[in-house]
Coordinates of C-alpha atoms in Angstrom, one line a residue:
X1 CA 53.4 109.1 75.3
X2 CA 56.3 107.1 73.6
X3 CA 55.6 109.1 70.5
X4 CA 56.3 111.8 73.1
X5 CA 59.4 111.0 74.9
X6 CA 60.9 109.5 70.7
X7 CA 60.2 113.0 70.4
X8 CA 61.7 115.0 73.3
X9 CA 64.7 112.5 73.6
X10 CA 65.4 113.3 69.5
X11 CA 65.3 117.2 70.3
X12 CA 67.0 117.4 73.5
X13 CA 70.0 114.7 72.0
X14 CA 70.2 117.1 69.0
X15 CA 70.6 120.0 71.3
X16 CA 73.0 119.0 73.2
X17 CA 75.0 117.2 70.6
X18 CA 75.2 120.2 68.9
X19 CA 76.4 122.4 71.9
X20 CA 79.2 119.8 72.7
X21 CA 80.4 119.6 69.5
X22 CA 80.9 123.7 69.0
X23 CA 82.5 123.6 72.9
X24 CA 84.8 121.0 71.6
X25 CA 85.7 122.9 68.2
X26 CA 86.5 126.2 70.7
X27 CA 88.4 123.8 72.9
X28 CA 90.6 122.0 70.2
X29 CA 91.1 125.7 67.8
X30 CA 92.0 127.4 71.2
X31 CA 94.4 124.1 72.1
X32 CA 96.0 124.0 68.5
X33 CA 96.6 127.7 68.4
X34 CA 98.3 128.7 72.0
X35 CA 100.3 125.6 71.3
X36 CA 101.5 127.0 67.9
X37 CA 102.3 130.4 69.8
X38 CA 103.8 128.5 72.3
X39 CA 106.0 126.4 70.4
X40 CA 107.2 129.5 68.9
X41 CA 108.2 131.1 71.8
X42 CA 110.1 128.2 73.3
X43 CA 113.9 128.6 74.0
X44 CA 113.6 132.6 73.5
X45 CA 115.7 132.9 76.5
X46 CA 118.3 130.7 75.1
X47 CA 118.5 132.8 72.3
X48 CA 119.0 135.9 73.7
X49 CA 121.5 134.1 76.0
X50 CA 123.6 133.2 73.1
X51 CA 123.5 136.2 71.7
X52 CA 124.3 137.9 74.5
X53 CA 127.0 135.5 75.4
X54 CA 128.9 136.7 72.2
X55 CA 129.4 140.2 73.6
X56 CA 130.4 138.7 76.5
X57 CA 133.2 136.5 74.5
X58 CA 134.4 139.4 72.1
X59 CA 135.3 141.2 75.5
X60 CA 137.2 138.6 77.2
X61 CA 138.9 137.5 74.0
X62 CA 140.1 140.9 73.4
X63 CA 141.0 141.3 77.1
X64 CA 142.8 138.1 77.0
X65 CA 144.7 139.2 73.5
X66 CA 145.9 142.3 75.4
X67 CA 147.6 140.2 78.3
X68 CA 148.9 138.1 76.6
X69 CA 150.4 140.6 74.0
X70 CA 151.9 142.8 77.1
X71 CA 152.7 139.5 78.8
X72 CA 150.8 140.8 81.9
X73 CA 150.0 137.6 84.4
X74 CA 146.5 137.2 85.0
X75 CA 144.5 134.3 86.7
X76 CA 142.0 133.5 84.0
X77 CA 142.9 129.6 83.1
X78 CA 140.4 129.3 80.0
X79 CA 142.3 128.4 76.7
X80 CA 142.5 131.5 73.9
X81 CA 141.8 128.7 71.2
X82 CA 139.0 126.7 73.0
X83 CA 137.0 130.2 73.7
X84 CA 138.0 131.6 70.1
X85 CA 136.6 127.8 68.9
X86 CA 133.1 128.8 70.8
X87 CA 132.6 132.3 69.8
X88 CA 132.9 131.4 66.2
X89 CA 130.6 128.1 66.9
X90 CA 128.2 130.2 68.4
X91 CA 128.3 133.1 66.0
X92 CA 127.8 130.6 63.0
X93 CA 125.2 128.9 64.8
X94 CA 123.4 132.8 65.2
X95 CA 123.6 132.9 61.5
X96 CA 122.5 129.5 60.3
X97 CA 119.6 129.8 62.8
X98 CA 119.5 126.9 64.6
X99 CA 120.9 126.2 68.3
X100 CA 121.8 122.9 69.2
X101 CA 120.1 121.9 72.8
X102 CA 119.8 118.6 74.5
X103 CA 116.7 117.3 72.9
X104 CA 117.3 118.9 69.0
X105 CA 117.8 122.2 67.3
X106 CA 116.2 125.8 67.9
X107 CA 115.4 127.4 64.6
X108 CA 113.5 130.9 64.1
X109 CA 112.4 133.2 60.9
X110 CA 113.0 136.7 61.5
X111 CA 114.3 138.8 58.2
X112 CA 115.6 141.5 60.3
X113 CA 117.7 139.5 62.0
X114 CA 119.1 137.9 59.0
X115 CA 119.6 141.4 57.5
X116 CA 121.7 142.3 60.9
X117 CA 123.9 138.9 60.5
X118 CA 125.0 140.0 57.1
X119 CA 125.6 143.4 57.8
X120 CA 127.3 141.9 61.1
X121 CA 129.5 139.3 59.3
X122 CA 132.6 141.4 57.6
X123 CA 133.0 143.1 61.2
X124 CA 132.7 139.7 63.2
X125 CA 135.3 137.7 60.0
X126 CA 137.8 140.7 60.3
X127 CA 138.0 140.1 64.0
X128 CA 137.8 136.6 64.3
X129 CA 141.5 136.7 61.8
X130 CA 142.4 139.2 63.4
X131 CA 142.3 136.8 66.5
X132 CA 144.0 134.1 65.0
X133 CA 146.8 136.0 64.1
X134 CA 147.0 136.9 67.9
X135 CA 146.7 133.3 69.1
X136 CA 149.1 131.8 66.4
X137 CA 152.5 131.6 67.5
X138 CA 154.3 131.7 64.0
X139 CA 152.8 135.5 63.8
X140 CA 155.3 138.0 65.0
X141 CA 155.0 140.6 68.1
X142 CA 154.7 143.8 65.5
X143 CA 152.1 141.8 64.0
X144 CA 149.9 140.8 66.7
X145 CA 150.1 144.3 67.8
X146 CA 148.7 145.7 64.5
X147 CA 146.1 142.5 64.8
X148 CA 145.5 143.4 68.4
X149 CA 144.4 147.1 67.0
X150 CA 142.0 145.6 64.0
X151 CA 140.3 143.8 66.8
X152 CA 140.0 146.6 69.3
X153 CA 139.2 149.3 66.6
X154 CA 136.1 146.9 65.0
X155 CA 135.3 145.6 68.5
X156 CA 132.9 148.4 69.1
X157 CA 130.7 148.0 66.3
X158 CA 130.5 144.5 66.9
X159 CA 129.1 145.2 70.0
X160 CA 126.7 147.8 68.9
X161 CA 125.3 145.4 66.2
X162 CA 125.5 142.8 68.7
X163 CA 123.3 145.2 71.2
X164 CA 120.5 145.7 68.4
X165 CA 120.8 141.8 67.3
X166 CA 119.6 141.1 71.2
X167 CA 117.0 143.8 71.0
X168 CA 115.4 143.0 68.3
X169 CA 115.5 139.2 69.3
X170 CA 113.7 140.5 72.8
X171 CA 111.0 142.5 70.6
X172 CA 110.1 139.6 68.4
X173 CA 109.4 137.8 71.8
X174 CA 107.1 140.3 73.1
X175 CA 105.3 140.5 70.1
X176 CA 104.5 136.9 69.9
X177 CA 104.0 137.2 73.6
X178 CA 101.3 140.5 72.9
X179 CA 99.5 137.9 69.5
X180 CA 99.1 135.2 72.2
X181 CA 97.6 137.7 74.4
X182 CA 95.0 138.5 71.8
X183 CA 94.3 135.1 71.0
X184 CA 93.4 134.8 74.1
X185 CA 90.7 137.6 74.8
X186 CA 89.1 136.4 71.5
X187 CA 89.0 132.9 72.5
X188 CA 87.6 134.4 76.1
X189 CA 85.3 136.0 73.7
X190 CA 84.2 133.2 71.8
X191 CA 83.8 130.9 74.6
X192 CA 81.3 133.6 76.4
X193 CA 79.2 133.7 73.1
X194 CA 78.9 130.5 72.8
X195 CA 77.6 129.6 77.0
X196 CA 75.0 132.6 76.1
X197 CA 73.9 130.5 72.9
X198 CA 73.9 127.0 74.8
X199 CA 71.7 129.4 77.1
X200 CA 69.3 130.8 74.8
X201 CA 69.0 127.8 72.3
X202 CA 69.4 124.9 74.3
X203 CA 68.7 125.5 78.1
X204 CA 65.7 127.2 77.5
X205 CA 63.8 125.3 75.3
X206 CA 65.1 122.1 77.4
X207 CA 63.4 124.2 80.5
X208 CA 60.1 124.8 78.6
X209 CA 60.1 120.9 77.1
X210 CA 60.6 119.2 80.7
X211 CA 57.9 121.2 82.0
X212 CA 55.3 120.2 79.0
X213 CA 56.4 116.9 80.1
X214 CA 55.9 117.3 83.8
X215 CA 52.1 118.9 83.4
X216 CA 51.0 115.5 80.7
X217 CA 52.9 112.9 83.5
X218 CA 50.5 114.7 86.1
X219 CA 47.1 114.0 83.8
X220 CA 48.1 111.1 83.1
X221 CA 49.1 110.2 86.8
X222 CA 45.2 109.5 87.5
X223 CA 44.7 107.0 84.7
X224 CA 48.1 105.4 86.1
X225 CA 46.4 105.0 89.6
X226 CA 43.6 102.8 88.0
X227 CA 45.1 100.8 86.0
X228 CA 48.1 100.4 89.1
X229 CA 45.0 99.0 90.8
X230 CA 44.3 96.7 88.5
X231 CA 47.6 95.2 88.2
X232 CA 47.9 94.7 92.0
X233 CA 44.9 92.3 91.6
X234 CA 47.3 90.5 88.6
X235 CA 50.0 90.8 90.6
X236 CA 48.8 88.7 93.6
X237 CA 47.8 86.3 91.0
X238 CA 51.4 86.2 89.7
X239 CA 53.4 86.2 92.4
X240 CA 51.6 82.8 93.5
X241 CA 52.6 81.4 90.5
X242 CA 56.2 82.9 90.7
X243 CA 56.5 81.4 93.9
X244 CA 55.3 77.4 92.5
X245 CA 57.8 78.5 89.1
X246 CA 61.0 79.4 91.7
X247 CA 60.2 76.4 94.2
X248 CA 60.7 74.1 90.8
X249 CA 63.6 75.9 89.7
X250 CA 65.4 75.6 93.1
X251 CA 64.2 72.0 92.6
X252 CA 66.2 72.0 89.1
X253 CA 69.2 73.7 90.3
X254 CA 69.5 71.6 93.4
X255 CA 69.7 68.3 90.8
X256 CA 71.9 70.3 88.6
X257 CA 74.1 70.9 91.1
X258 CA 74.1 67.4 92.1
X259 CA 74.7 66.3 88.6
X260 CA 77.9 68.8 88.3
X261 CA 79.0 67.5 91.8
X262 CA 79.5 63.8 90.6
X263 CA 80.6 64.9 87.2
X264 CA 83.5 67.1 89.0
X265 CA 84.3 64.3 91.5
X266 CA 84.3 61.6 88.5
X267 CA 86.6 64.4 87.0
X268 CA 89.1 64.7 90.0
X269 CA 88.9 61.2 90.5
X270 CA 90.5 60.4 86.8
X271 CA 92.7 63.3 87.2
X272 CA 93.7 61.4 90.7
X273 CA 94.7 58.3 88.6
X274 CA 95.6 59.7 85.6
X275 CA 98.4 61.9 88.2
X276 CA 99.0 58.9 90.6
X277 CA 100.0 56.7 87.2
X278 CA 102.1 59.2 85.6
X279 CA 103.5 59.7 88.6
X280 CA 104.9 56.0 89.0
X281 CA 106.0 56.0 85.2
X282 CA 108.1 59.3 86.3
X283 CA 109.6 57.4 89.3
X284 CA 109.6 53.8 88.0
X285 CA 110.4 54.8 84.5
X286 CA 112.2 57.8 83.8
X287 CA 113.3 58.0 86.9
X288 CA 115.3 54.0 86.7
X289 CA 116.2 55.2 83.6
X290 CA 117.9 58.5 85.2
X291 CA 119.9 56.6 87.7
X292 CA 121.3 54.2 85.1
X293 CA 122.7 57.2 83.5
X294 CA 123.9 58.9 86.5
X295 CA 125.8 55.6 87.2
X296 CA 127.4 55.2 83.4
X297 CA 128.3 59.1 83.5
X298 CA 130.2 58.6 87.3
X299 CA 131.9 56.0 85.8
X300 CA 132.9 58.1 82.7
X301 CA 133.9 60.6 85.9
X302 CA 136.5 58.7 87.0
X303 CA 138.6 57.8 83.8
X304 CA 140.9 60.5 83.1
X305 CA 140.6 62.3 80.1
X306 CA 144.3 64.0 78.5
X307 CA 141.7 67.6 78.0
X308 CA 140.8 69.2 81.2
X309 CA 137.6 70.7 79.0
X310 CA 136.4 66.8 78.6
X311 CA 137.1 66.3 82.4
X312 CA 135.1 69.8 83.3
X313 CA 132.6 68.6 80.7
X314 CA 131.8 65.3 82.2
X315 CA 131.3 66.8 85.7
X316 CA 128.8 68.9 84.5
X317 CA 126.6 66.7 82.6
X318 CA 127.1 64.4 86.1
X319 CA 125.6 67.6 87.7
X320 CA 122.8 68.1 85.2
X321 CA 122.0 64.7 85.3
X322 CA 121.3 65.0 89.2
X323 CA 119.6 67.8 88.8
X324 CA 117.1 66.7 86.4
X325 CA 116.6 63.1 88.9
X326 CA 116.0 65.7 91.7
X327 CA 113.5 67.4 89.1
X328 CA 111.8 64.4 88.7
X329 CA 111.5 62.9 92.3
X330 CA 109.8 66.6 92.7
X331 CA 107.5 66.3 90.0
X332 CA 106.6 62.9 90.9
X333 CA 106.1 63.9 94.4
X334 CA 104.1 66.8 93.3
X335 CA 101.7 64.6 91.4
X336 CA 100.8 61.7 93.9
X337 CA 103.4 61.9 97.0
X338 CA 103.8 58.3 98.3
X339 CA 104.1 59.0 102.1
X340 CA 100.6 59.9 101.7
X341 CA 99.2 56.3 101.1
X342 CA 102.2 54.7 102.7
X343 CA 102.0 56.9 106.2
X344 CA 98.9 59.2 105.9
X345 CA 97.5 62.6 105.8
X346 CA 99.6 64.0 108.8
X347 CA 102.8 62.9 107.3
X348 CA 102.4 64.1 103.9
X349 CA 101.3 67.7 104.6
X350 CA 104.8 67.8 107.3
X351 CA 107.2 66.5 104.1
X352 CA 105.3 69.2 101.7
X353 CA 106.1 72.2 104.3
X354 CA 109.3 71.0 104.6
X355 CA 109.7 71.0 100.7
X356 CA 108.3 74.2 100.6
X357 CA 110.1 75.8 102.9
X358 CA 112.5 74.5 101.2
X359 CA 111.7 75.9 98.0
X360 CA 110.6 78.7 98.6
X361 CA 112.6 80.4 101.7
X362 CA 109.8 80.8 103.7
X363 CA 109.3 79.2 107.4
X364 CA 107.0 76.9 107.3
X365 CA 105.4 75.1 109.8
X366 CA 103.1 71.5 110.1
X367 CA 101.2 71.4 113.8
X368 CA 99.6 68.2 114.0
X369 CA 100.1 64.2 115.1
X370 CA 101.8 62.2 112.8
X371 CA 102.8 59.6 114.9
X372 CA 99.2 57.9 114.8
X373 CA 97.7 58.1 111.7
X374 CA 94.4 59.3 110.9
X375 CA 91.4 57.1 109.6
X376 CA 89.7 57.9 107.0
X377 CA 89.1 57.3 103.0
X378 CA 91.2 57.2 100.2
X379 CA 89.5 60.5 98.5
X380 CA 89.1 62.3 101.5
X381 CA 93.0 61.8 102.3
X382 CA 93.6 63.1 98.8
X383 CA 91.5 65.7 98.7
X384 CA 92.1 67.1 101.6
X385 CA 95.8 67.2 100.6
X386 CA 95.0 68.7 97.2
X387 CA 93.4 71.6 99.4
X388 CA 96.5 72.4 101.4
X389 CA 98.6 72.1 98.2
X390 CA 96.8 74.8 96.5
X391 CA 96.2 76.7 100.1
X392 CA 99.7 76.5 100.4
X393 CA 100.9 77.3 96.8
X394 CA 98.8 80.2 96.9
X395 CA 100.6 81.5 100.1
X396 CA 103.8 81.1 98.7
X397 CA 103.2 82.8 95.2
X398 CA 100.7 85.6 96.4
X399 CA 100.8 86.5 99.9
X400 CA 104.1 87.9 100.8
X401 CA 104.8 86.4 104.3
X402 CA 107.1 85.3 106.4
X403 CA 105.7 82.4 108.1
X404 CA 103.1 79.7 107.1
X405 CA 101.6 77.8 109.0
X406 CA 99.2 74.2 108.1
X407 CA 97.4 72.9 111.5
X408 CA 95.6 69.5 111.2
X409 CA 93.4 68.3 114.1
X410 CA 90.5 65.5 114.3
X411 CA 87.4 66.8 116.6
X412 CA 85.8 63.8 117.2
X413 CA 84.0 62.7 113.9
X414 CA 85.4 65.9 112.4
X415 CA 88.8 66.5 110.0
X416 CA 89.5 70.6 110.7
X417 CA 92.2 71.8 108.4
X418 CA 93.7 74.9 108.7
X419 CA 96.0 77.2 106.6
X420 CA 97.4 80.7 107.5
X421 CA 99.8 83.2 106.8
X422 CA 101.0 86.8 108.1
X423 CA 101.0 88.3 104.4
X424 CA 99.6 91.1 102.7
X425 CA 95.9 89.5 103.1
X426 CA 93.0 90.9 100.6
X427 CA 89.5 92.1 101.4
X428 CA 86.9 89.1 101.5
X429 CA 84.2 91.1 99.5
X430 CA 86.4 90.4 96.6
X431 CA 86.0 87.1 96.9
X432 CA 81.8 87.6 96.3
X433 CA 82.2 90.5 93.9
X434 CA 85.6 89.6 91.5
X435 CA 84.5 86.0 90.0
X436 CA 87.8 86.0 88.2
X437 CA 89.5 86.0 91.8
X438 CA 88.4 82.7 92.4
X439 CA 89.9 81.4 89.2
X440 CA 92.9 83.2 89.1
X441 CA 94.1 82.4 93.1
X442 CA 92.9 78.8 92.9
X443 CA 90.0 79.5 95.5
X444 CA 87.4 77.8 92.8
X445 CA 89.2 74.4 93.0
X446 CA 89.6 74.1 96.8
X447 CA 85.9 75.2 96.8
X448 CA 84.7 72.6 94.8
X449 CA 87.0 70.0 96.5
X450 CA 85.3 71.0 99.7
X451 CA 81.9 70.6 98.7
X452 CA 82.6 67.1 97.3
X453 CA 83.9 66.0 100.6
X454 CA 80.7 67.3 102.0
X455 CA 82.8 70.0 103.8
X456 CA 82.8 73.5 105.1
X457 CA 85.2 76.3 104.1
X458 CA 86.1 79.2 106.1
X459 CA 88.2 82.3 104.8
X460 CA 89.4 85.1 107.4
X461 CA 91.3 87.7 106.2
X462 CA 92.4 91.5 106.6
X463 CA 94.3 93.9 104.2
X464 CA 98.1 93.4 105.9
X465 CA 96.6 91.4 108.9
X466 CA 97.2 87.8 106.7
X467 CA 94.8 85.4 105.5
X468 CA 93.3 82.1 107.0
X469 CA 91.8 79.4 105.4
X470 CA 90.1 76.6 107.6
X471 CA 88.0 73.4 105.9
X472 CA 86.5 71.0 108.3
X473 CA 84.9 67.6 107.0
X474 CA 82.9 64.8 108.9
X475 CA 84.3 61.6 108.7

């Protein structure tokens, strides 16, 4: 049998690789060709415009040469020079054949037409002076006249040429439009042939393999059923010892996860110092540091300085210096806030939603007693504002709302805390299926915050119907 199916799968890839491959060579040769026609026929109807155009223009010029001999008022406000400057633009643009547009040139090969532009060119030169003459104002009145009968006695054969110029560029552009025509009845053509091959000398012989299959699968369906039986009597057999195998692996994973429990809290604990003493350097150190310089650059403030720049120059770095002690009060409250070992949990979360709010624009709101403050340990405290931080930060960065709101409530022996917004919200089965949502939102570290507080984490959201994050811990 797997000599069999080696066999059949070899045959039946071949077959079909085959197939695709000569759809795919129709496909791309039919592609490359319409493409070419196509490309050749593009901006025909510009073409034909422009030359038409320049019968248009020989006619008005020579209407306009004619008032303005006979000194006949007219309303027509176009300059004699400017359309005199466009039908020779246009004519020399005919003959060099190319077009400017807004995205390049149009450029075709036709020897006709070339043949027609020479014979065209002493007719359309002996007008075009004879124009000139008409629009110059050195030229004399006896002169203009005779120029003003040149032009009217060559203007019909500029026309006629003219006529035949824009008939032959109209017969070009059916015949390319009668080649793409055939091109495409023979790739019709083509593409029939080759569905009756696919039929004949791949289908088929698919049909007749898959049933040579089908009829050995059904004899060999009875030998299956014995040895099935068999491996049911195994089976039982193995399923008692998968069952002893998993209970000592859950065994295993439940220590494992032990182990990565106090390894994370020994980790968060360090990272806890490691924040709470840089964060007294930044305020003890830097930030002492800071306030001397503040004081020396007021000082510097107040003398007056002969340059306004230096004056302007000392207020600023006054202003920077602020800004970077206000940076640093931030920072240092960011890492380990003070009013949390000083006045507790309650008070801590109400300062960081005023901060934020702050910060950020957003309303929002702490619900909850600060006047009596909770009891409970130092980590718990710590962690349970690291939650709210990155609850919080989340809201802020990724939610969209208008209002937060951070609720903190003690149920007898239980710490419920509670986050929500009105934002945008996201469905919760991304949370189970996208593993990099975790990560990427900050969802991983309040997880594993929760469980080493022994807590219980609850999200509740909706797509536009906001998001609500709830932790409760046992004292």
């Amino acid at each position: 049998m797997e000599r069999l199916d080696k066999r059949v799968a070899g045959s039946l890839t071949r077959f079909y690789v085959v197939a695709l491959c000569v759809v795919a060579l129709l496909t791309m040769s039919g592609l490359f060709l319409i493409r070419r026609t196509i490309r050749n026929l593009n901006h025909d109807s510009r073409v034909v415009n422009v030359a038409g155009r320049q019968r248009m223009l020989s006619q008005r010029l020579t209407k306009l040469a004619v008032l303005k001999i006979n000194s006949f008022e007219h309303r027509d406000t176009v300059s004699f020079n400017s359309l005199l400057a466009l039908w020779k633009d246009s004519h020399e643009d005919l003959v060099s054949r190319k077009l400017p547009l807004e995205k390049g040139f149009v450029t075709w090969k036709s020897q006709p037409l070339d043949t027609m532009f020479r014979e065209l060119a002493p007719v359309f030169d002996h007008i075009y002076q004879n124009l000139r003459i008409i629009s110059s104002d050195s030229a004399g009145l006896a002169g203009k006249q005779r120029a003003l009968a040149e032009v009217l006695t060559n203007e019909p054969r500029f026309l006629a040429q003219m006529d035949r110029i824009v008939f032959q560029f109209d017969k070009e552009s059916f015949e390319r439009l009668e080649n793409l025509e055939r091109i495409e009845w023979i790739l019709d053509l083509m593409t029939i042939l080759v569905l009756v091959a696919e039929g004949l000398l791949i289908f088929r012989p698919v049909v007749n393999t898959t049933r040579r299959v089908v009829r050995m699968l059904t004899e060999s369906e009875d030998a299956l059923q014995l040895s099935n039986q068999r491996l049911k009597e195994a089976n039982i057999q193995l399923v008692e010892t998968q069952k002893e195998l998993l209970r000592l692996e859950e065994e295993k994973y439940e220590l494992q996860l032990a182990e990565d429990r106090v390894r994370a809290g020994a980790l968060i604990e360090g990272q806890e110092e490691e924040r709470k003493r840089f964060a007294l350097e930044l305020h003890d150190g830097i930030g002492q540091m800071l306030t001397g310089l503040k004081l020396h650059a007021e000082k510097l403030k107040a003398m007056q300085f002969h340059d306004e720049k230096h004056q302007k120059r000392v207020e600023q770095l006054v202003t920077l210096i602020q800004d970077i002690i206000q940076t640093t009060r931030q920072v240092s409250f960011n890492l380990m806030p003070s009013v949390l070992s000083d006045f507790g949990l309650a008070s801590a979360l109400k300062l960081l939603c005023q901060q934020t709010a702050d910060l950020s624009g957003i309303k929002v709101l702490f619900e909850g007693e600060t006047g009596e403050r909770i009891l409970m340990s130092r980590p718990m405290e710590i962690g349970l504002y690291r939650i709210a931080q990155e609850a919080l930060n989340n809201a802020v960065k990724h939610a969209n709302a208008d209002q937060i709101k951070i609720k903190l409530e003690q149920n007898k022996n239980r710490i419920v805390l509670e986050i929500a917004d009105d934002g945008k919200g996201f469905l919760i089965s991304n949370l189970k299926s996208e593993g990099q949502f975790l990560t990427r939102n900050g969802m991983e570290n309040i997880r594993t915050r929760t469980q080493l507080l022994n807590g219980e984490i609850e999200i509740i959201s909706k797509v536009d119907s906001g998001t609500k994050l709830v932790v409760r811990v046992d004292l």
